[in-house]
Amino acid sequence: MPRAGLNPTAVVDAALAVLDEAGVDGLTLAAVAAHAGVATPSLYKHVKGLGALRDLVAVRVLDELATNCEQAAMGRSTDAALAAVLHAYRRYGQEHPHRYAALPQQPADEPELARAGDRAVAVFLAVLRGYGLDGADAIHVTRGLRAAAHGFVLLEIGGGFGLPEKLDDSYQVLIDTLTAGLRDVSRRWARTGTDTPPTGSARPI
């Protein structure tokens, strides 16, 4: 049944439903049109094409991920905040594996996608300020945190862990390792007087 009042938001909603059901490869304009109950050409009134639709989906997913991480960090600082953010990050991938897999891994040129990427990374940068880290130091650490969490989530949702040990325990070990290392690094950099200027954009780094 055709949906009344089709608009870009409704198109993205339909695309997310298709993505959740059929995965990244199943996200096509024809599938989205069928889900929305319209002919495929009707989508071009709202999106320029599949590439533009994938960008809109990625913006929505990054905003969802950022919101979850922001809420997890609220009222917490340092180790507690970092652990909460990392748990929220993993949980999003567990609950929405196809959405997570649809995230672009390269820095974005599209302004809204760049904004959403900035917002997601800014959560980590805010947590790191609690450790006294800013500027280039925070960027270096954020890259490591992102690589660790992203790698674990991708392996988990892809079925890449085959041994019987519990993944929850493994992820907790990862968090404990990261927080202990971060405390050590922040103390060491403070002793050596490392003082780097703030960077500009916080988009995916």
Short mmCIF file of N, CA, C and O in Angstrom, two decimals, residues 59-197:
data_model
loop_
_atom_site.label_atom_id
_atom_site.label_comp_id
_atom_site.label_asym_id
_atom_site.label_seq_id
_atom_site.Cartn_x
_atom_site.Cartn_y
_atom_site.Cartn_z
N VAL A 59 24.30 8.94 7.81
CA VAL A 59 24.09 10.07 8.73
C VAL A 59 23.19 9.65 9.88
O VAL A 59 23.48 9.91 11.05
N ARG A 60 22.09 8.98 9.55
CA ARG A 60 21.16 8.54 10.59
C ARG A 60 21.85 7.56 11.55
O ARG A 60 21.68 7.66 12.78
N VAL A 61 22.61 6.64 11.01
CA VAL A 61 23.27 5.63 11.85
C VAL A 61 24.31 6.28 12.74
O VAL A 61 24.40 5.97 13.94
N LEU A 62 25.11 7.19 12.19
CA LEU A 62 26.11 7.87 13.01
C LEU A 62 25.46 8.70 14.11
O LEU A 62 25.96 8.74 15.24
N ASP A 63 24.35 9.34 13.80
CA ASP A 63 23.64 10.11 14.82
C ASP A 63 23.08 9.19 15.91
O ASP A 63 23.12 9.53 17.10
N GLU A 64 22.55 8.04 15.51
CA GLU A 64 22.06 7.08 16.51
C GLU A 64 23.20 6.60 17.40
O GLU A 64 23.07 6.55 18.63
N LEU A 65 24.32 6.26 16.79
CA LEU A 65 25.47 5.78 17.54
C LEU A 65 25.99 6.86 18.48
O LEU A 65 26.28 6.60 19.66
N ALA A 66 26.08 8.09 17.98
CA ALA A 66 26.56 9.20 18.81
C ALA A 66 25.62 9.45 19.97
O ALA A 66 26.07 9.67 21.11
N THR A 67 24.32 9.41 19.72
CA THR A 67 23.35 9.63 20.79
C THR A 67 23.51 8.58 21.89
O THR A 67 23.51 8.90 23.09
N ASN A 68 23.64 7.33 21.49
CA ASN A 68 23.81 6.26 22.47
C ASN A 68 25.07 6.47 23.31
O ASN A 68 25.07 6.27 24.53
N CYS A 69 26.16 6.84 22.64
CA CYS A 69 27.43 7.04 23.35
C CYS A 69 27.37 8.26 24.26
O CYS A 69 27.89 8.25 25.37
N GLU A 70 26.73 9.33 23.77
CA GLU A 70 26.57 10.53 24.60
C GLU A 70 25.78 10.22 25.87
O GLU A 70 26.15 10.64 26.98
N GLN A 71 24.69 9.51 25.71
CA GLN A 71 23.86 9.17 26.86
C GLN A 71 24.61 8.27 27.84
O GLN A 71 24.46 8.40 29.06
N ALA A 72 25.44 7.37 27.30
CA ALA A 72 26.21 6.47 28.16
C ALA A 72 27.23 7.25 28.99
O ALA A 72 27.48 6.92 30.16
N ALA A 73 27.82 8.28 28.40
CA ALA A 73 28.86 9.04 29.09
C ALA A 73 28.29 10.04 30.10
O ALA A 73 29.02 10.49 31.00
N MET A 74 27.03 10.37 29.97
CA MET A 74 26.43 11.41 30.80
C MET A 74 26.56 11.09 32.29
O MET A 74 26.25 9.99 32.74
N GLY A 75 27.07 12.07 33.04
CA GLY A 75 27.21 11.91 34.48
C GLY A 75 28.41 11.08 34.90
O GLY A 75 28.57 10.77 36.08
N ARG A 76 29.25 10.69 33.94
CA ARG A 76 30.43 9.88 34.25
C ARG A 76 31.68 10.61 33.77
O ARG A 76 31.62 11.52 32.94
N SER A 77 32.83 10.18 34.26
CA SER A 77 34.09 10.76 33.82
C SER A 77 35.18 9.70 33.81
O SER A 77 35.02 8.62 34.40
N THR A 78 36.26 10.00 33.15
CA THR A 78 37.45 9.15 33.01
C THR A 78 37.10 7.69 32.76
O THR A 78 36.39 7.39 31.82
N ASP A 79 37.60 6.77 33.59
CA ASP A 79 37.44 5.34 33.31
C ASP A 79 35.98 4.92 33.18
O ASP A 79 35.63 4.13 32.30
N ALA A 80 35.13 5.42 34.06
CA ALA A 80 33.71 5.05 34.02
C ALA A 80 33.06 5.53 32.73
O ALA A 80 32.24 4.83 32.13
N ALA A 81 33.40 6.75 32.31
CA ALA A 81 32.83 7.29 31.08
C ALA A 81 33.32 6.52 29.87
O ALA A 81 32.54 6.17 28.97
N LEU A 82 34.62 6.23 29.84
CA LEU A 82 35.17 5.52 28.69
C LEU A 82 34.57 4.12 28.59
O LEU A 82 34.20 3.67 27.50
N ALA A 83 34.47 3.43 29.71
CA ALA A 83 33.89 2.09 29.70
C ALA A 83 32.45 2.13 29.22
O ALA A 83 32.01 1.29 28.41
N ALA A 84 31.68 3.10 29.70
CA ALA A 84 30.28 3.21 29.30
C ALA A 84 30.14 3.49 27.81
O ALA A 84 29.28 2.92 27.13
N VAL A 85 30.99 4.36 27.29
CA VAL A 85 30.96 4.68 25.86
C VAL A 85 31.32 3.45 25.02
O VAL A 85 30.67 3.15 24.01
N LEU A 86 32.36 2.74 25.43
CA LEU A 86 32.78 1.56 24.68
C LEU A 86 31.71 0.47 24.72
O LEU A 86 31.48 -0.23 23.72
N HIS A 87 31.04 0.31 25.85
CA HIS A 87 29.95 -0.67 25.93
C HIS A 87 28.79 -0.24 25.03
O HIS A 87 28.18 -1.08 24.36
N ALA A 88 28.47 1.05 25.03
CA ALA A 88 27.38 1.54 24.18
C ALA A 88 27.72 1.36 22.70
O ALA A 88 26.85 1.02 21.89
N TYR A 89 28.98 1.58 22.38
CA TYR A 89 29.44 1.42 20.99
C TYR A 89 29.25 -0.02 20.53
O TYR A 89 28.68 -0.28 19.47
N ARG A 90 29.68 -0.95 21.36
CA ARG A 90 29.53 -2.37 21.00
C ARG A 90 28.06 -2.77 20.95
O ARG A 90 27.65 -3.51 20.04
N ARG A 91 27.30 -2.31 21.91
CA ARG A 91 25.89 -2.68 21.96
C ARG A 91 25.14 -2.24 20.70
O ARG A 91 24.27 -2.95 20.20
N TYR A 92 25.50 -1.07 20.19
CA TYR A 92 24.84 -0.62 18.96
C TYR A 92 25.14 -1.58 17.81
O TYR A 92 24.25 -1.93 17.04
N GLY A 93 26.39 -2.00 17.70
CA GLY A 93 26.74 -2.96 16.66
C GLY A 93 26.04 -4.29 16.82
O GLY A 93 25.62 -4.91 15.84
N GLN A 94 25.88 -4.73 18.07
CA GLN A 94 25.18 -5.99 18.33
C GLN A 94 23.70 -5.90 17.95
O GLN A 94 23.13 -6.82 17.37
N GLU A 95 23.08 -4.78 18.30
CA GLU A 95 21.64 -4.62 18.07
C GLU A 95 21.32 -4.26 16.63
O GLU A 95 20.22 -4.57 16.15
N HIS A 96 22.27 -3.64 15.94
CA HIS A 96 22.03 -3.20 14.56
C HIS A 96 23.23 -3.57 13.68
O HIS A 96 23.92 -2.68 13.16
N PRO A 97 23.51 -4.84 13.52
CA PRO A 97 24.73 -5.24 12.80
C PRO A 97 24.79 -4.74 11.36
O PRO A 97 25.86 -4.33 10.89
N HIS A 98 23.66 -4.75 10.66
CA HIS A 98 23.68 -4.30 9.27
C HIS A 98 23.84 -2.79 9.18
O HIS A 98 24.50 -2.29 8.25
N ARG A 99 23.25 -2.07 10.11
CA ARG A 99 23.44 -0.61 10.13
C ARG A 99 24.90 -0.28 10.40
O ARG A 99 25.49 0.60 9.75
N TYR A 100 25.48 -0.99 11.36
CA TYR A 100 26.89 -0.72 11.68
C TYR A 100 27.77 -1.04 10.47
O TYR A 100 28.70 -0.28 10.15
N ALA A 101 27.49 -2.14 9.80
CA ALA A 101 28.29 -2.53 8.64
C ALA A 101 28.17 -1.54 7.49
O ALA A 101 29.04 -1.49 6.62
N ALA A 102 27.10 -0.74 7.48
CA ALA A 102 26.88 0.23 6.41
C ALA A 102 27.63 1.53 6.63
O ALA A 102 27.64 2.40 5.74
N LEU A 103 28.27 1.69 7.78
CA LEU A 103 28.99 2.94 8.04
C LEU A 103 30.19 3.08 7.12
O LEU A 103 30.96 2.13 6.94
N PRO A 104 30.39 4.26 6.54
CA PRO A 104 31.59 4.48 5.71
C PRO A 104 32.83 4.55 6.58
O PRO A 104 32.77 5.04 7.72
N GLN A 105 33.94 4.08 6.05
CA GLN A 105 35.18 4.06 6.83
C GLN A 105 36.15 5.16 6.41
O GLN A 105 37.18 5.35 7.03
N GLN A 106 35.81 5.89 5.35
CA GLN A 106 36.67 6.97 4.90
C GLN A 106 36.11 8.31 5.36
O GLN A 106 34.90 8.45 5.57
N PRO A 107 36.99 9.32 5.54
CA PRO A 107 36.51 10.66 5.89
C PRO A 107 35.50 11.14 4.86
O PRO A 107 35.63 10.89 3.67
N ALA A 108 34.48 11.83 5.33
CA ALA A 108 33.36 12.20 4.46
C ALA A 108 33.54 13.59 3.88
O ALA A 108 34.00 14.52 4.55
N ASP A 109 33.15 13.74 2.61
CA ASP A 109 33.14 15.05 1.97
C ASP A 109 31.75 15.69 2.05
O ASP A 109 31.62 16.91 1.98
N GLU A 110 30.71 14.85 2.17
CA GLU A 110 29.34 15.36 2.23
C GLU A 110 29.14 16.03 3.59
O GLU A 110 29.40 15.44 4.63
N PRO A 111 28.70 17.30 3.61
CA PRO A 111 28.67 18.06 4.87
C PRO A 111 27.89 17.40 6.00
O PRO A 111 28.37 17.37 7.14
N GLU A 112 26.70 16.88 5.74
CA GLU A 112 25.92 16.27 6.81
C GLU A 112 26.57 15.00 7.34
O GLU A 112 26.53 14.71 8.54
N LEU A 113 27.19 14.25 6.45
CA LEU A 113 27.88 13.04 6.87
C LEU A 113 29.11 13.41 7.70
O LEU A 113 29.41 12.76 8.71
N ALA A 114 29.80 14.47 7.29
CA ALA A 114 30.94 14.93 8.07
C ALA A 114 30.51 15.41 9.44
O ALA A 114 31.17 15.15 10.45
N ARG A 115 29.36 16.13 9.49
CA ARG A 115 28.85 16.59 10.78
C ARG A 115 28.55 15.43 11.72
O ARG A 115 28.90 15.45 12.90
N ALA A 116 27.89 14.40 11.17
CA ALA A 116 27.55 13.25 12.00
C ALA A 116 28.81 12.53 12.46
O ALA A 116 28.87 12.05 13.60
N GLY A 117 29.80 12.45 11.59
CA GLY A 117 31.07 11.83 11.99
C GLY A 117 31.76 12.64 13.07
O GLY A 117 32.31 12.08 14.03
N ASP A 118 31.72 13.96 12.93
CA ASP A 118 32.29 14.84 13.96
C ASP A 118 31.64 14.56 15.32
O ASP A 118 32.30 14.50 16.35
N ARG A 119 30.33 14.43 15.29
CA ARG A 119 29.59 14.25 16.54
C ARG A 119 29.97 12.94 17.23
O ARG A 119 30.15 12.90 18.45
N ALA A 120 30.11 11.88 16.45
CA ALA A 120 30.46 10.58 17.03
C ALA A 120 31.86 10.62 17.65
O ALA A 120 32.08 10.13 18.76
N VAL A 121 32.80 11.20 16.92
CA VAL A 121 34.17 11.26 17.42
C VAL A 121 34.27 12.21 18.61
O VAL A 121 35.06 12.00 19.54
N ALA A 122 33.45 13.27 18.60
CA ALA A 122 33.50 14.25 19.69
C ALA A 122 33.19 13.63 21.04
O ALA A 122 33.63 14.13 22.08
N VAL A 123 32.43 12.54 21.06
CA VAL A 123 32.14 11.87 22.33
C VAL A 123 33.45 11.37 22.95
O VAL A 123 33.69 11.55 24.15
N PHE A 124 34.29 10.74 22.15
CA PHE A 124 35.57 10.24 22.65
C PHE A 124 36.47 11.41 23.08
O PHE A 124 37.13 11.34 24.12
N LEU A 125 36.49 12.46 22.29
CA LEU A 125 37.33 13.61 22.62
C LEU A 125 36.89 14.23 23.95
O LEU A 125 37.73 14.66 24.74
N ALA A 126 35.59 14.28 24.19
CA ALA A 126 35.08 14.84 25.44
C ALA A 126 35.50 13.98 26.63
O ALA A 126 35.91 14.50 27.68
N VAL A 127 35.43 12.66 26.47
CA VAL A 127 35.86 11.77 27.55
C VAL A 127 37.35 11.94 27.83
O VAL A 127 37.79 11.98 28.99
N LEU A 128 38.13 12.09 26.77
CA LEU A 128 39.58 12.20 26.95
C LEU A 128 39.99 13.49 27.63
O LEU A 128 41.04 13.55 28.27
N ARG A 129 39.17 14.52 27.51
CA ARG A 129 39.50 15.76 28.23
C ARG A 129 39.49 15.53 29.73
O ARG A 129 40.18 16.23 30.48
N GLY A 130 38.72 14.54 30.18
CA GLY A 130 38.73 14.20 31.61
C GLY A 130 40.06 13.64 32.06
O GLY A 130 40.37 13.67 33.26
N TYR A 131 40.83 13.11 31.11
CA TYR A 131 42.17 12.61 31.42
C TYR A 131 43.23 13.69 31.21
O TYR A 131 44.43 13.42 31.32
N GLY A 132 42.79 14.88 30.86
CA GLY A 132 43.73 15.96 30.60
C GLY A 132 44.32 15.92 29.21
O GLY A 132 45.35 16.55 28.96
N LEU A 133 43.68 15.19 28.31
CA LEU A 133 44.20 15.06 26.95
C LEU A 133 43.39 15.92 25.99
O LEU A 133 42.16 15.93 26.02
N ASP A 134 44.09 16.63 25.12
CA ASP A 134 43.44 17.47 24.13
C ASP A 134 44.35 17.56 22.91
O ASP A 134 45.46 17.01 22.91
N GLY A 135 43.87 18.23 21.88
CA GLY A 135 44.70 18.44 20.70
C GLY A 135 45.14 17.15 20.05
O GLY A 135 44.41 16.17 20.00
N ALA A 136 46.38 17.16 19.55
CA ALA A 136 46.90 16.01 18.83
C ALA A 136 46.98 14.76 19.70
O ALA A 136 46.77 13.64 19.23
N ASP A 137 47.30 14.95 21.00
CA ASP A 137 47.36 13.79 21.90
C ASP A 137 46.01 13.07 21.92
O ASP A 137 45.94 11.83 21.85
N ALA A 138 44.92 13.82 22.02
CA ALA A 138 43.59 13.22 22.05
C ALA A 138 43.26 12.54 20.74
O ALA A 138 42.60 11.50 20.72
N ILE A 139 43.70 13.12 19.63
CA ILE A 139 43.45 12.51 18.32
C ILE A 139 44.16 11.16 18.23
O ILE A 139 43.58 10.16 17.78
N HIS A 140 45.41 11.11 18.65
CA HIS A 140 46.15 9.85 18.62
C HIS A 140 45.44 8.77 19.43
O HIS A 140 45.27 7.63 18.99
N VAL A 141 45.02 9.14 20.63
CA VAL A 141 44.35 8.16 21.51
C VAL A 141 43.00 7.76 20.94
O VAL A 141 42.63 6.58 20.96
N THR A 142 42.26 8.72 20.40
CA THR A 142 40.95 8.41 19.82
C THR A 142 41.08 7.44 18.66
O THR A 142 40.26 6.54 18.49
N ARG A 143 42.10 7.60 17.86
CA ARG A 143 42.33 6.65 16.77
C ARG A 143 42.51 5.24 17.31
O ARG A 143 41.96 4.27 16.77
N GLY A 144 43.27 5.11 18.39
CA GLY A 144 43.48 3.79 18.97
C GLY A 144 42.20 3.21 19.55
O GLY A 144 41.90 2.02 19.36
N LEU A 145 41.43 4.04 20.25
CA LEU A 145 40.18 3.58 20.84
C LEU A 145 39.19 3.16 19.75
O LEU A 145 38.54 2.12 19.85
N ARG A 146 39.10 3.98 18.73
CA ARG A 146 38.19 3.67 17.63
C ARG A 146 38.59 2.38 16.93
O ARG A 146 37.75 1.53 16.61
N ALA A 147 39.89 2.21 16.70
CA ALA A 147 40.37 1.00 16.03
C ALA A 147 40.05 -0.24 16.86
O ALA A 147 39.62 -1.27 16.33
N ALA A 148 40.25 -0.14 18.17
CA ALA A 148 40.01 -1.30 19.04
C ALA A 148 38.53 -1.66 19.07
O ALA A 148 38.14 -2.83 18.89
N ALA A 149 37.67 -0.68 19.32
CA ALA A 149 36.23 -0.94 19.41
C ALA A 149 35.67 -1.39 18.06
O ALA A 149 34.90 -2.35 17.98
N HIS A 150 36.05 -0.69 17.01
CA HIS A 150 35.55 -1.01 15.68
C HIS A 150 35.98 -2.41 15.26
O HIS A 150 35.17 -3.19 14.73
N GLY A 151 37.23 -2.74 15.50
CA GLY A 151 37.72 -4.06 15.12
C GLY A 151 36.99 -5.16 15.87
O GLY A 151 36.61 -6.18 15.27
N PHE A 152 36.77 -4.97 17.15
CA PHE A 152 36.06 -5.99 17.94
C PHE A 152 34.64 -6.15 17.43
O PHE A 152 34.16 -7.29 17.23
N VAL A 153 33.95 -5.04 17.20
CA VAL A 153 32.56 -5.11 16.75
C VAL A 153 32.46 -5.77 15.39
O VAL A 153 31.58 -6.62 15.17
N LEU A 154 33.33 -5.40 14.48
CA LEU A 154 33.28 -6.01 13.15
C LEU A 154 33.52 -7.52 13.22
O LEU A 154 32.83 -8.30 12.55
N LEU A 155 34.48 -7.94 14.01
CA LEU A 155 34.73 -9.37 14.17
C LEU A 155 33.54 -10.07 14.81
O LEU A 155 33.15 -11.16 14.39
N GLU A 156 32.94 -9.42 15.79
CA GLU A 156 31.81 -10.05 16.48
C GLU A 156 30.60 -10.20 15.57
O GLU A 156 30.01 -11.29 15.47
N ILE A 157 30.21 -9.13 14.90
CA ILE A 157 29.00 -9.22 14.07
C ILE A 157 29.25 -10.05 12.82
O ILE A 157 28.31 -10.54 12.20
N GLY A 158 30.53 -10.23 12.47
CA GLY A 158 30.86 -11.06 11.31
C GLY A 158 31.12 -12.51 11.66
O GLY A 158 31.47 -13.31 10.80
N GLY A 159 30.96 -12.87 12.94
CA GLY A 159 31.19 -14.24 13.37
C GLY A 159 32.65 -14.63 13.38
O GLY A 159 32.98 -15.81 13.20
N GLY A 160 33.51 -13.65 13.60
CA GLY A 160 34.95 -13.90 13.51
C GLY A 160 35.60 -14.47 14.75
O GLY A 160 36.80 -14.76 14.75
N PHE A 161 34.85 -14.62 15.84
CA PHE A 161 35.40 -15.19 17.07
C PHE A 161 34.89 -16.62 17.21
O PHE A 161 33.70 -16.83 17.44
N GLY A 162 35.79 -17.58 17.12
CA GLY A 162 35.37 -18.98 17.11
C GLY A 162 35.62 -19.76 18.38
O GLY A 162 35.07 -20.85 18.56
N LEU A 163 36.44 -19.24 19.28
CA LEU A 163 36.77 -19.96 20.50
C LEU A 163 35.65 -19.82 21.53
O LEU A 163 34.85 -18.87 21.47
N PRO A 164 35.58 -20.72 22.51
CA PRO A 164 34.42 -20.76 23.41
C PRO A 164 34.40 -19.69 24.51
O PRO A 164 33.37 -19.50 25.15
N GLU A 165 35.52 -19.03 24.75
CA GLU A 165 35.52 -18.02 25.81
C GLU A 165 34.47 -16.94 25.54
O GLU A 165 34.25 -16.56 24.39
N LYS A 166 33.86 -16.44 26.62
CA LYS A 166 32.77 -15.49 26.48
C LYS A 166 33.26 -14.15 25.91
O LYS A 166 34.25 -13.59 26.36
N LEU A 167 32.52 -13.67 24.91
CA LEU A 167 32.90 -12.40 24.28
C LEU A 167 32.73 -11.23 25.23
O LEU A 167 33.49 -10.25 25.15
N ASP A 168 31.76 -11.30 26.14
CA ASP A 168 31.61 -10.23 27.12
C ASP A 168 32.87 -10.10 27.96
O ASP A 168 33.32 -8.98 28.27
N ASP A 169 33.45 -11.24 28.34
CA ASP A 169 34.68 -11.22 29.13
C ASP A 169 35.84 -10.65 28.31
O ASP A 169 36.65 -9.88 28.81
N SER A 170 35.90 -11.04 27.05
CA SER A 170 36.97 -10.55 26.18
C SER A 170 36.87 -9.04 26.01
O SER A 170 37.90 -8.33 26.04
N TYR A 171 35.66 -8.55 25.83
CA TYR A 171 35.50 -7.10 25.64
C TYR A 171 35.84 -6.34 26.92
O TYR A 171 36.41 -5.26 26.87
N GLN A 172 35.52 -6.93 28.06
CA GLN A 172 35.87 -6.28 29.32
C GLN A 172 37.38 -6.22 29.49
O GLN A 172 37.92 -5.22 29.99
N VAL A 173 38.07 -7.29 29.09
CA VAL A 173 39.53 -7.27 29.13
C VAL A 173 40.07 -6.15 28.23
O VAL A 173 41.02 -5.44 28.59
N LEU A 174 39.45 -6.01 27.06
CA LEU A 174 39.86 -4.93 26.15
C LEU A 174 39.67 -3.57 26.81
O LEU A 174 40.58 -2.72 26.77
N ILE A 175 38.53 -3.35 27.43
CA ILE A 175 38.26 -2.08 28.09
C ILE A 175 39.25 -1.84 29.24
O ILE A 175 39.80 -0.74 29.39
N ASP A 176 39.48 -2.88 30.04
CA ASP A 176 40.43 -2.73 31.16
C ASP A 176 41.83 -2.40 30.65
O ASP A 176 42.54 -1.57 31.25
N THR A 177 42.22 -3.03 29.56
CA THR A 177 43.54 -2.76 28.98
C THR A 177 43.63 -1.33 28.47
O THR A 177 44.63 -0.63 28.69
N LEU A 178 42.57 -0.88 27.79
CA LEU A 178 42.57 0.47 27.24
C LEU A 178 42.58 1.52 28.34
O LEU A 178 43.32 2.51 28.26
N THR A 179 41.76 1.34 29.37
CA THR A 179 41.71 2.34 30.44
C THR A 179 43.02 2.38 31.22
O THR A 179 43.51 3.45 31.57
N ALA A 180 43.61 1.20 31.49
CA ALA A 180 44.89 1.18 32.21
C ALA A 180 45.98 1.86 31.37
O ALA A 180 46.78 2.64 31.89
N GLY A 181 46.00 1.55 30.09
CA GLY A 181 46.99 2.18 29.21
C GLY A 181 46.78 3.68 29.10
O GLY A 181 47.75 4.44 29.06
N LEU A 182 45.52 4.09 29.07
CA LEU A 182 45.23 5.52 28.95
C LEU A 182 45.66 6.27 30.20
O LEU A 182 46.22 7.37 30.11
N ARG A 183 45.43 5.68 31.36
CA ARG A 183 45.89 6.33 32.59
C ARG A 183 47.41 6.47 32.58
O ARG A 183 47.95 7.51 32.96
N ASP A 184 48.09 5.44 32.14
CA ASP A 184 49.55 5.47 32.11
C ASP A 184 50.05 6.52 31.12
O ASP A 184 50.96 7.30 31.43
N VAL A 185 49.45 6.55 29.95
CA VAL A 185 49.88 7.50 28.93
C VAL A 185 49.64 8.94 29.39
O VAL A 185 50.49 9.81 29.21
N SER A 186 48.47 9.20 29.96
CA SER A 186 48.16 10.57 30.39
C SER A 186 49.11 11.02 31.48
O SER A 186 49.56 12.17 31.49
N ARG A 187 49.47 10.12 32.41
CA ARG A 187 50.43 10.49 33.45
C ARG A 187 51.81 10.74 32.85
O ARG A 187 52.50 11.69 33.22
N ARG A 188 52.20 9.88 31.93
CA ARG A 188 53.53 10.01 31.32
C ARG A 188 53.64 11.29 30.51
O ARG A 188 54.64 12.00 30.60
N TRP A 189 52.61 11.60 29.74
CA TRP A 189 52.63 12.83 28.95
C TRP A 189 52.59 14.06 29.84
O TRP A 189 53.20 15.08 29.53
N ALA A 190 51.88 13.97 30.98
CA ALA A 190 51.83 15.10 31.91
C ALA A 190 53.21 15.36 32.50
O ALA A 190 53.64 16.50 32.66
N ARG A 191 53.95 14.27 32.82
CA ARG A 191 55.29 14.42 33.40
C ARG A 191 56.27 15.03 32.41
O ARG A 191 57.14 15.81 32.79
N THR A 192 56.12 14.67 31.13
CA THR A 192 57.06 15.16 30.13
C THR A 192 56.65 16.51 29.56
O THR A 192 57.35 17.06 28.71
N GLY A 193 55.51 17.03 30.04
CA GLY A 193 55.10 18.36 29.61
C GLY A 193 54.57 18.41 28.21
O GLY A 193 54.64 19.46 27.56
N THR A 194 54.06 17.31 27.69
CA THR A 194 53.49 17.32 26.35
C THR A 194 52.34 18.31 26.30
O THR A 194 51.43 18.27 27.11
N ASP A 195 52.41 19.23 25.37
CA ASP A 195 51.37 20.25 25.26
C ASP A 195 51.15 20.54 23.79
O ASP A 195 51.92 21.26 23.17
N THR A 196 50.11 19.94 23.22
CA THR A 196 49.87 20.11 21.80
C THR A 196 48.63 20.97 21.57
O THR A 196 47.69 20.94 22.36
N PRO A 197 48.62 21.78 20.51
CA PRO A 197 47.49 22.67 20.27
C PRO A 197 46.27 21.89 19.83
O PRO A 197 46.36 20.82 19.26
#
